[in-house]
CSV table of C-alpha atoms and ligand atoms in Angstrom, one decimal:
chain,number,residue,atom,x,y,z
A,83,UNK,CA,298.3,-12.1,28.8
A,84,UNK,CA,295.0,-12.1,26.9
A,85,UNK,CA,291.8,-10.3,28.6
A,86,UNK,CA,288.3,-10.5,28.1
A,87,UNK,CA,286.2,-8.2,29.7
A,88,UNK,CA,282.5,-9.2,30.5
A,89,UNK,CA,279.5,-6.8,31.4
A,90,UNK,CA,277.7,-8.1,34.4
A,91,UNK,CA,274.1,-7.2,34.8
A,92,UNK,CA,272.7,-7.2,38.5
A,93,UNK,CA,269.4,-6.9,40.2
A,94,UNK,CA,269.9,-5.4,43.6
A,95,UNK,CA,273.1,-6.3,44.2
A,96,UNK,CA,272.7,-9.9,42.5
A,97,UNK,CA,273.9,-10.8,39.5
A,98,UNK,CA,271.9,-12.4,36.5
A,99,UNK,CA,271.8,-15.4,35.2
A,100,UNK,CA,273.0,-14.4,32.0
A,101,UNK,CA,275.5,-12.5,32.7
A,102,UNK,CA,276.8,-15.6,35.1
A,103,UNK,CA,276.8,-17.6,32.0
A,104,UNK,CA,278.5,-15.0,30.1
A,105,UNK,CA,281.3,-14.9,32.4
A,106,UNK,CA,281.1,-19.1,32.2
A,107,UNK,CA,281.6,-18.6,28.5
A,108,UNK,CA,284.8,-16.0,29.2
A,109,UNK,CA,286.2,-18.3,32.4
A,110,UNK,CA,285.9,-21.4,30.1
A,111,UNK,CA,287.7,-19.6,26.5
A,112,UNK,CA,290.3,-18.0,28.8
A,113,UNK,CA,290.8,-21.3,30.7
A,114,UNK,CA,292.6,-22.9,27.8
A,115,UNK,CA,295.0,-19.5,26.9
A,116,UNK,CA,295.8,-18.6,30.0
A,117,UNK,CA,293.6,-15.4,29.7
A,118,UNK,CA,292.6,-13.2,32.2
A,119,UNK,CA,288.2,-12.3,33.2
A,120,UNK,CA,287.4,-8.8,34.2
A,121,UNK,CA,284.0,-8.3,34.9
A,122,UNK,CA,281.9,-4.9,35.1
A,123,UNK,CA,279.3,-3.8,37.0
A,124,UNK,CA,277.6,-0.7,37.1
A,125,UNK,CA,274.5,1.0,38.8
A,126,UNK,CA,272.6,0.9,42.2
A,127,UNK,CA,273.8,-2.3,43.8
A,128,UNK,CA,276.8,-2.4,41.5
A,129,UNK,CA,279.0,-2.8,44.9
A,130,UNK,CA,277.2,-6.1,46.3
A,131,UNK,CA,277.0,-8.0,43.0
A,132,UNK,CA,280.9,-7.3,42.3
A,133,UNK,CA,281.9,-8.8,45.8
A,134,UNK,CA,280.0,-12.2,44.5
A,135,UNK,CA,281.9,-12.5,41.0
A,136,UNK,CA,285.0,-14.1,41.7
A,137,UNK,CA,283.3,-17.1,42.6
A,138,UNK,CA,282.0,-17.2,39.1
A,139,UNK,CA,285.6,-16.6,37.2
A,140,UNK,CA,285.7,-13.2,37.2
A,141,UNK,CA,289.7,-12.3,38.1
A,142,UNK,CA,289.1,-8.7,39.1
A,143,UNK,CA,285.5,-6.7,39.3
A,144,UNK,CA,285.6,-3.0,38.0
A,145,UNK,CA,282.8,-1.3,39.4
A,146,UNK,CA,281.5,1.7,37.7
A,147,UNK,CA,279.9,3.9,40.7
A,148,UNK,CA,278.5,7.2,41.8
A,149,UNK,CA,276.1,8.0,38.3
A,150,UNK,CA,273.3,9.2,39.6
A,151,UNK,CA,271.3,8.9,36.8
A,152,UNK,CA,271.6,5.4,34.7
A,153,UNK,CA,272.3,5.9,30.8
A,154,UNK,CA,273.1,3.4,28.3
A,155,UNK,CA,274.8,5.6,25.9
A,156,UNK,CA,277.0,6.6,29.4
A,157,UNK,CA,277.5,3.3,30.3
A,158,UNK,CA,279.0,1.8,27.2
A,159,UNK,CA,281.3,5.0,27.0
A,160,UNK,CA,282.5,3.7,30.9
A,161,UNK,CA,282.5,0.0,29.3
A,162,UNK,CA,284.7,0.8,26.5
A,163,UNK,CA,287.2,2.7,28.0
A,164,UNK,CA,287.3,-0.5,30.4
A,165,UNK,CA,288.1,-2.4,27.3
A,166,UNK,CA,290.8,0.1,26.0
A,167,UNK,CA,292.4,0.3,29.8
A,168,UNK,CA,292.4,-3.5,30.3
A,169,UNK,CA,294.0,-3.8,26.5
A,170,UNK,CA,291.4,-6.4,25.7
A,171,UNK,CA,290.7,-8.6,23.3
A,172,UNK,CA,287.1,-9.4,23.1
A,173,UNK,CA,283.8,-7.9,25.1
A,174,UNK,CA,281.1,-10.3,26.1
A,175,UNK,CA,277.7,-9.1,27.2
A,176,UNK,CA,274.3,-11.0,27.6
A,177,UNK,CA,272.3,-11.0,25.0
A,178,UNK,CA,269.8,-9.9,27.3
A,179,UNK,CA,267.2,-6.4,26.6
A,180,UNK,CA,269.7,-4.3,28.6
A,181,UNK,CA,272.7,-6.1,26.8
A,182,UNK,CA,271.4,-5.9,23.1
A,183,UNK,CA,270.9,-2.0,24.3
A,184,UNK,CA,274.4,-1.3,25.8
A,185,UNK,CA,276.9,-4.1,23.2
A,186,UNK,CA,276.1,-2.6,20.0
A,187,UNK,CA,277.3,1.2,21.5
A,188,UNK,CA,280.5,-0.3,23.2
A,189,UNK,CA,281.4,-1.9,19.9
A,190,UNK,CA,280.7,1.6,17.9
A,191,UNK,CA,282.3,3.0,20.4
A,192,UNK,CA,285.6,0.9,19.8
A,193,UNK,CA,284.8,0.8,16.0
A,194,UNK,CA,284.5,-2.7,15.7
A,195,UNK,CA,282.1,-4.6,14.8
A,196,UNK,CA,279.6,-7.0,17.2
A,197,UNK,CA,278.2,-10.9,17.0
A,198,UNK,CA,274.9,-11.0,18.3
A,199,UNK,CA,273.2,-13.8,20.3
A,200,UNK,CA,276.3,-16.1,19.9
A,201,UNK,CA,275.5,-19.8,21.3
A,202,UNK,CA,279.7,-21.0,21.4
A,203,UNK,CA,282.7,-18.9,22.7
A,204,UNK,CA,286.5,-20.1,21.8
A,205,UNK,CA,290.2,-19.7,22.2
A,206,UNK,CA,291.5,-19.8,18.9
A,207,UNK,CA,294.9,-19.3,18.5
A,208,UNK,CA,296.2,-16.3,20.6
A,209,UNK,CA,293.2,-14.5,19.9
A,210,UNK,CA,289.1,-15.4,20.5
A,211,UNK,CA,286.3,-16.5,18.1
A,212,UNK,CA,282.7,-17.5,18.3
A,213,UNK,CA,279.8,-19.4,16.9
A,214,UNK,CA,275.9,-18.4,16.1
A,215,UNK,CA,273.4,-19.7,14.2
A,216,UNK,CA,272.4,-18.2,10.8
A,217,UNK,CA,269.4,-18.5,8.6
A,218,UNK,CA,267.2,-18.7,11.1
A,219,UNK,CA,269.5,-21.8,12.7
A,220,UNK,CA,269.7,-23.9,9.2
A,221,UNK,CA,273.6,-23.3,9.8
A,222,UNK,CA,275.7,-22.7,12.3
A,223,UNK,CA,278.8,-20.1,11.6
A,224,UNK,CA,282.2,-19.9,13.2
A,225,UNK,CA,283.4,-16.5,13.3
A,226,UNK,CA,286.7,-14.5,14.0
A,227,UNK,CA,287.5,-10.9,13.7
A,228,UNK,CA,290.8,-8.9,12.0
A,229,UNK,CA,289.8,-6.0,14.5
A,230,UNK,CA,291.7,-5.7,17.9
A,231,UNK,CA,288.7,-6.3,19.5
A,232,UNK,CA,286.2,-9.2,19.6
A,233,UNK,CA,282.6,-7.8,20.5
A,234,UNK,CA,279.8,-10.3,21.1
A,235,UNK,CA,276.2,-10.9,22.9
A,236,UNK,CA,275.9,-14.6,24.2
A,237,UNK,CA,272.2,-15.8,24.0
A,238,UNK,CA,270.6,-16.5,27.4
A,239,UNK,CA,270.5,-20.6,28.4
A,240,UNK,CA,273.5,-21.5,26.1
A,241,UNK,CA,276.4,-21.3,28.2
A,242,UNK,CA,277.2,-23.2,31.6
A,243,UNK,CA,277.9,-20.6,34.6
A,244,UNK,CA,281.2,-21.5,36.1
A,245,UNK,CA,281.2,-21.9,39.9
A,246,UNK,CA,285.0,-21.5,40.3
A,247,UNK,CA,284.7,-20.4,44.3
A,248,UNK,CA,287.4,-17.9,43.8
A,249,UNK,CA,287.7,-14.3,44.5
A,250,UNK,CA,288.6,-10.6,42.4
A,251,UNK,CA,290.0,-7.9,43.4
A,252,UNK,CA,287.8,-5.5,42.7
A,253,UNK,CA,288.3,-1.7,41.6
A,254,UNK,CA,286.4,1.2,42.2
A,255,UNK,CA,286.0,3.6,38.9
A,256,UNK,CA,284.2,6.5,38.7
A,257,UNK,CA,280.8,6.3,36.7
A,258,UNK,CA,280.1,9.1,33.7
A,259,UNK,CA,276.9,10.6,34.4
A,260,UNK,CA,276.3,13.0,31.2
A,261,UNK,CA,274.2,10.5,28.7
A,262,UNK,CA,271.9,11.6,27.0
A,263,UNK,CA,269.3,8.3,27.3
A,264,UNK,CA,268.4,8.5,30.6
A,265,UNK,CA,266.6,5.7,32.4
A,266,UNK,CA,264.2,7.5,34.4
A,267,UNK,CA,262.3,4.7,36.3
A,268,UNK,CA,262.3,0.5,35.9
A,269,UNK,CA,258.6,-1.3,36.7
A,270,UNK,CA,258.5,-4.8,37.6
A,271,UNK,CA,256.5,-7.0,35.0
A,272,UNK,CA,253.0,-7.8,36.8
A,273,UNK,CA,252.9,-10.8,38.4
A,274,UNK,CA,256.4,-11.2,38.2
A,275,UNK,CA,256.8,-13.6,35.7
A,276,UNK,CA,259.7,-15.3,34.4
A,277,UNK,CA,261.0,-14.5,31.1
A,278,UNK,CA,260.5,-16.8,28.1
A,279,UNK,CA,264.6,-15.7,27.2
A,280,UNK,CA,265.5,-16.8,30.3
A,281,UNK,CA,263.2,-19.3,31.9
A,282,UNK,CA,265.6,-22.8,31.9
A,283,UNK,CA,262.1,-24.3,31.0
A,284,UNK,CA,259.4,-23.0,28.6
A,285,UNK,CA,256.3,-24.2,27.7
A,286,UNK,CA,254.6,-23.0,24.5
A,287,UNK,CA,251.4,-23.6,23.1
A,288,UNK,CA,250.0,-23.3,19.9
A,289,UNK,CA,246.7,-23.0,17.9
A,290,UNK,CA,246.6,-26.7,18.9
A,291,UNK,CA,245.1,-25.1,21.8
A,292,UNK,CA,242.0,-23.9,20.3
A,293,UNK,CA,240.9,-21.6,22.5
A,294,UNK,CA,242.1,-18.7,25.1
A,295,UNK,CA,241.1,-19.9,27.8
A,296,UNK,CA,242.7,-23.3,27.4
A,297,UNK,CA,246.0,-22.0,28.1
A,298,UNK,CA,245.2,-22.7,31.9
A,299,UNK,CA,246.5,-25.9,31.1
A,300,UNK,CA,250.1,-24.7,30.0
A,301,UNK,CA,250.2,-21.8,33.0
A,302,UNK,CA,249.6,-25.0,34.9
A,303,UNK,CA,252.4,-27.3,33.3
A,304,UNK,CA,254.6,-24.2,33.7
A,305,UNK,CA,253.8,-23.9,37.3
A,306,UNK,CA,254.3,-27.6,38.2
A,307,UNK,CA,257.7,-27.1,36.7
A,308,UNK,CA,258.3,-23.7,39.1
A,309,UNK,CA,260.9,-22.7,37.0
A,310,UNK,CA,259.1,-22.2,33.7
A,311,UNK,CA,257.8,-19.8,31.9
A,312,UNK,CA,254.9,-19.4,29.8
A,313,UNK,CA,255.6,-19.2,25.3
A,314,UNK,CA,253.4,-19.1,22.6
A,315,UNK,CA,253.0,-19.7,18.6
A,316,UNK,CA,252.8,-16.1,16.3
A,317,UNK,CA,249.2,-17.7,15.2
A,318,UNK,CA,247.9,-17.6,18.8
A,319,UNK,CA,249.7,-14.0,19.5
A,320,UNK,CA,248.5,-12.7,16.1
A,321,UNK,CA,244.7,-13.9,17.2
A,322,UNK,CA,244.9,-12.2,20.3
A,323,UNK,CA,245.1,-15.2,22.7
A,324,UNK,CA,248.5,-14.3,24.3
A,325,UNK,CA,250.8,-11.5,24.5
A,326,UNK,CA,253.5,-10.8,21.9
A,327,UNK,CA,256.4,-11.0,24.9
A,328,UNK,CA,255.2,-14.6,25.0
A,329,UNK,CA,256.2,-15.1,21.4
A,330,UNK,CA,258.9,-17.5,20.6
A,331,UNK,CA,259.8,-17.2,16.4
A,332,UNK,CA,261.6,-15.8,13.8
A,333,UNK,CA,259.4,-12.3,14.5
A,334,UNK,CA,259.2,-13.2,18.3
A,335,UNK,CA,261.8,-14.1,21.2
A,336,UNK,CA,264.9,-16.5,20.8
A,337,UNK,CA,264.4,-19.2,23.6
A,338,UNK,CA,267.3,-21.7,24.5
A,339,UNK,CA,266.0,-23.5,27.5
A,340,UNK,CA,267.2,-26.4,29.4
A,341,UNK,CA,263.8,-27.9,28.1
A,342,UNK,CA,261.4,-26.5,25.3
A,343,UNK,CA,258.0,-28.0,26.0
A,344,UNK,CA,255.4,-27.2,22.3
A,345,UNK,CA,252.1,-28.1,22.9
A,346,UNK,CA,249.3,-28.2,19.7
A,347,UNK,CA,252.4,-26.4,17.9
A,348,UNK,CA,253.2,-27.5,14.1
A,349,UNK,CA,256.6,-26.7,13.7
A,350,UNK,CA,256.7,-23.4,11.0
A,351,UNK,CA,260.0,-23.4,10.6
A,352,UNK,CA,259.5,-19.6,11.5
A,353,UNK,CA,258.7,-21.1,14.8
A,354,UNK,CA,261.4,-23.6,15.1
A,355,UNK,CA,263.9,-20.4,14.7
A,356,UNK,CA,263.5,-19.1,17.7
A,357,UNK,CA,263.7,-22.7,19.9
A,358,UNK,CA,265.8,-25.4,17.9
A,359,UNK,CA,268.5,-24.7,20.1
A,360,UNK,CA,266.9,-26.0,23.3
A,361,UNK,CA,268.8,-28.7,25.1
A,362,UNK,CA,266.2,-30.8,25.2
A,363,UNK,CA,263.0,-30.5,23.3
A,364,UNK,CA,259.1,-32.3,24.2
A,365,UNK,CA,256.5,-32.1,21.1
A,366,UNK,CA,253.1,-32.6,21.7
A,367,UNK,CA,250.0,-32.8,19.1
A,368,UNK,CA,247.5,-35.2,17.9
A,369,UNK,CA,249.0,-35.3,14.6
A,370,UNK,CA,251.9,-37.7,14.1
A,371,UNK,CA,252.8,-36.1,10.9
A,372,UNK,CA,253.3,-32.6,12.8
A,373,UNK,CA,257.3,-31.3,11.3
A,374,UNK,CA,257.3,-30.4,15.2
A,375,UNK,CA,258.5,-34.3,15.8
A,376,UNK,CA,261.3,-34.0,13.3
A,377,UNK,CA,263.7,-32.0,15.8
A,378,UNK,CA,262.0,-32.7,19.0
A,379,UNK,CA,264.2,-34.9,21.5
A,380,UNK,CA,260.9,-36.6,22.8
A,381,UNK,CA,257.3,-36.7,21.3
A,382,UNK,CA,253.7,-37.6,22.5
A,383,UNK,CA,251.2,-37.9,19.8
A,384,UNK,CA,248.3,-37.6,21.5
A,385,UNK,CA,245.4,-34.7,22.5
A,386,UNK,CA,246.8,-31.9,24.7
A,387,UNK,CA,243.6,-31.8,26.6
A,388,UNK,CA,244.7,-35.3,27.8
A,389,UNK,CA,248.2,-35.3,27.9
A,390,UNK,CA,249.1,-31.9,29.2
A,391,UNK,CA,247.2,-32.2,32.6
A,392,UNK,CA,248.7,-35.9,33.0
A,393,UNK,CA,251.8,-34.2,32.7
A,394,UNK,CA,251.3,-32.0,34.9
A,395,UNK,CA,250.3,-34.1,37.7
A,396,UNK,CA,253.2,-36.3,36.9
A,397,UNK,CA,255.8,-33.7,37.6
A,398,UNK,CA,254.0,-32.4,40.5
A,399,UNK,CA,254.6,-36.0,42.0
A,400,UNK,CA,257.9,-36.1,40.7
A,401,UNK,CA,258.6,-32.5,42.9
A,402,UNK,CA,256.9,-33.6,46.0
A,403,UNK,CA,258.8,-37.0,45.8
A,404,UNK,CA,262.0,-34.8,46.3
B,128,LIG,C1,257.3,-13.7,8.1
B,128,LIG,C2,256.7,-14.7,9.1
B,128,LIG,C3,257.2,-14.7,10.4
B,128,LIG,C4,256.6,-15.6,11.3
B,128,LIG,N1,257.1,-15.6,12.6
B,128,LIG,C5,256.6,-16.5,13.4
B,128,LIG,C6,257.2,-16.6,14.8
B,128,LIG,O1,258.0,-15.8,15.2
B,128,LIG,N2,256.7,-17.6,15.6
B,128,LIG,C7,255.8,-18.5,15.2
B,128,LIG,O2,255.4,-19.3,16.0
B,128,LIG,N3,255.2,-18.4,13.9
B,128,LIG,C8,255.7,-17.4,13.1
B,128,LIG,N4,255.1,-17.4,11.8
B,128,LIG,C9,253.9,-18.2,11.5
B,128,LIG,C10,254.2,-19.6,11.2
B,128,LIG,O3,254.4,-19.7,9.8
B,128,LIG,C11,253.0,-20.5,11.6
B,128,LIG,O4,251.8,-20.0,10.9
B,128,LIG,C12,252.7,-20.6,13.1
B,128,LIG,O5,253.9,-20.9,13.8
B,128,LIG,C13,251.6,-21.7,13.3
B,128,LIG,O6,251.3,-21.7,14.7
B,128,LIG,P1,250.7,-23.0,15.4
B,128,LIG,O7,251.8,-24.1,15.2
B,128,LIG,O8,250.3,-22.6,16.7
B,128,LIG,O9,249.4,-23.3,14.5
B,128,LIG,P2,249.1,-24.5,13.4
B,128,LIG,O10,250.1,-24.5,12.4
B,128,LIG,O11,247.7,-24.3,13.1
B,128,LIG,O12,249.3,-25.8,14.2
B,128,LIG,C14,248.5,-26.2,15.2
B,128,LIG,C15,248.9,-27.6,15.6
B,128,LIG,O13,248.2,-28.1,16.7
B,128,LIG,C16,247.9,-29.5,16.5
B,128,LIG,N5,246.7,-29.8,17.3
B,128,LIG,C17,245.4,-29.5,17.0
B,128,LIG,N6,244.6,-30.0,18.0
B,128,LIG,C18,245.4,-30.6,18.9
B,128,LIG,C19,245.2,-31.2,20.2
B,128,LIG,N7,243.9,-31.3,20.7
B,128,LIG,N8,246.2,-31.7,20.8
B,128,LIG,C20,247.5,-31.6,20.3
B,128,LIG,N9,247.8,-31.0,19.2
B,128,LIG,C21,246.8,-30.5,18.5
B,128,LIG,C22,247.8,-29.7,15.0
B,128,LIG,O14,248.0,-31.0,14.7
B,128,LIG,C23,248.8,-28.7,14.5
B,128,LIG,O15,250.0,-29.3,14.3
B,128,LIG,C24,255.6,-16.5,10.9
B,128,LIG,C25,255.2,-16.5,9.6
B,128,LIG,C26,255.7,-15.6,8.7
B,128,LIG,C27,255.2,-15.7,7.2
């Protein structure tokens, strides 16, 4: 039987978003061969988050523990002998900071190669295959691998998570703890904001904003949401308005949200790069003509200063309404 082995990040004890959609991507391929999902968790907490996976497909949890000192380059040794001993046929890992840090060493270390920030995940055959964008999402590849190994990343907000309600068995395995990158301490982000990767709602604004201090009105948008986070255009970043971690682009981050909300953006298609594949995407600006409106779901031609705060207030009601 087919297995696919899926690294689990957790944050004390509780698994991420990501990674639960990275094991919805695995449940659902290996639902249609029969395949088998073996998650991994490593690190402080490693222990809790494992006991919660078989509700979300996983078939059995191995739990790298004991390390007392976390190490990527240790990790992905741990990770890839999981591979070898579970006789594997592909490797999924969010394509989160931590993932993009620990995938590309378990694939070296398995001398394969990896697919990066894949958006599908498929049975093919007897064997796995999966889809990312290319060109800066202009087209859309379907890819399989001759190497006994399929190694991928799956971007953030693309895949559904997969509340199965089951449970693993789950398997103790003892942690390596001689790497040589050593993660010596982790510090919240200040005023614990959510991520513009994985926020399932972002709202970005652009020079259409004109001014610093105007982006009150899309920390305010966000926050009638609740679940949003805050992005921005390179032209506002590169003037100093925001913070590069905001950036959404071809040089920035690359959002997939539930819903993409651009407000005063044009549409560079440097921009639309990093958010075309949103589920659902809002465009607003004053000028009709804007290429935003040519792949936005729903647009508002109007001034932000107007509609923004309207919106706002609109959602608010909707949320109270609940
Ligand atoms: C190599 C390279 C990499 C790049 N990488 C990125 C990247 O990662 N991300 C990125 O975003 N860009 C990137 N760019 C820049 C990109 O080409 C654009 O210059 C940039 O996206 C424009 O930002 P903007 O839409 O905020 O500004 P503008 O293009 O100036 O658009 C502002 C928009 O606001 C609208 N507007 C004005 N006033 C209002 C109002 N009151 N209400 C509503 N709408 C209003 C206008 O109609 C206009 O459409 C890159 C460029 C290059 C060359």
């Amino acid at each position: 039987m087919a297995t696919i082995v899926v690294y689990v990040e957790q944050e004390n004890g509780k698994p991420i978003r990501a990674s639960l959609e990275c094991l919805g991507a695995a449940r659902a391929a290996a639902g249609s061969q029969g395949a088998s999902v073996v998650a991994v968790v490593a690190r402080a907490g490693a222990k809790d988050a494992a006991a919660k996976l078989g509700a979300f497909g996983a078939a059995k949890v191995v739990c790298l523990v004991g390390a007392a000192r976390p190490s990527a380059d240790a990790t992905a040794r741990d990770v890839a002998r999981v591979v070898r001993d579970q006789k594997a046929s592909a490797f999924l890992a969010a394509a989160t900071a931590t993932g993009k840090d620990l995938a590309p060493r378990v694939a070296a270390d398995l001398d394969v190669t990896l697919f990066s920030d894949c958006t599908g995940f498929e049975a093919q055959g007897g064997s796995f295959r999966v889809v990312r964008p290319w060109l800066a999402g202009k087209a859309i590849a379907t890819l399989s691998t001759q190497a006994p190994v399929l190694c991928a990343t799956t971007r953030p907000n693309a895949f559904a998570i997969a509340e199965v309600g089951g449970t693993a068995e789950i398997l103790d395995v003892a942690a390596s703890d001689d790497g040589k990158a050593i993660v010596t301490s982790v510090a919240p982000k200040p005023g614990g904001k959510l991520d513009v990767k994985e926020a399932p709602v972002v709202v970005s604004g652009g020079r259409g904003l004109k001014a610093p201090e105007h982006f009150k009105l899309i920390e305010d948008l966000a926050a009638a949401f609740g679940n949003a986070a805050t992005g921005a255009s390179r032209a506002v970043v590169d003037a100093g308005w925001r913070p590069h971690a905001e950036q959404v682009g071809q040089t920035g981050k690359t959002v997939a949200p539930q819903l993409y909300i651009a407000v005063g953006i044009s549409g560079a298609i440097q921009h639309l790069a990093g958010m075309r594949t949103s589920k659902v995407i809002v465009a607003i600006n004053k000028d009709a003509e804007a290429p935003i409106f040519k792949i936005a779901d729903y647009g508002i031609v109007g001034d932000a200063f107007e509609v923004v705060p309207a919106l706002a207030k609109a959602v608010q009601e909707v949320k109270a309404h609940k």
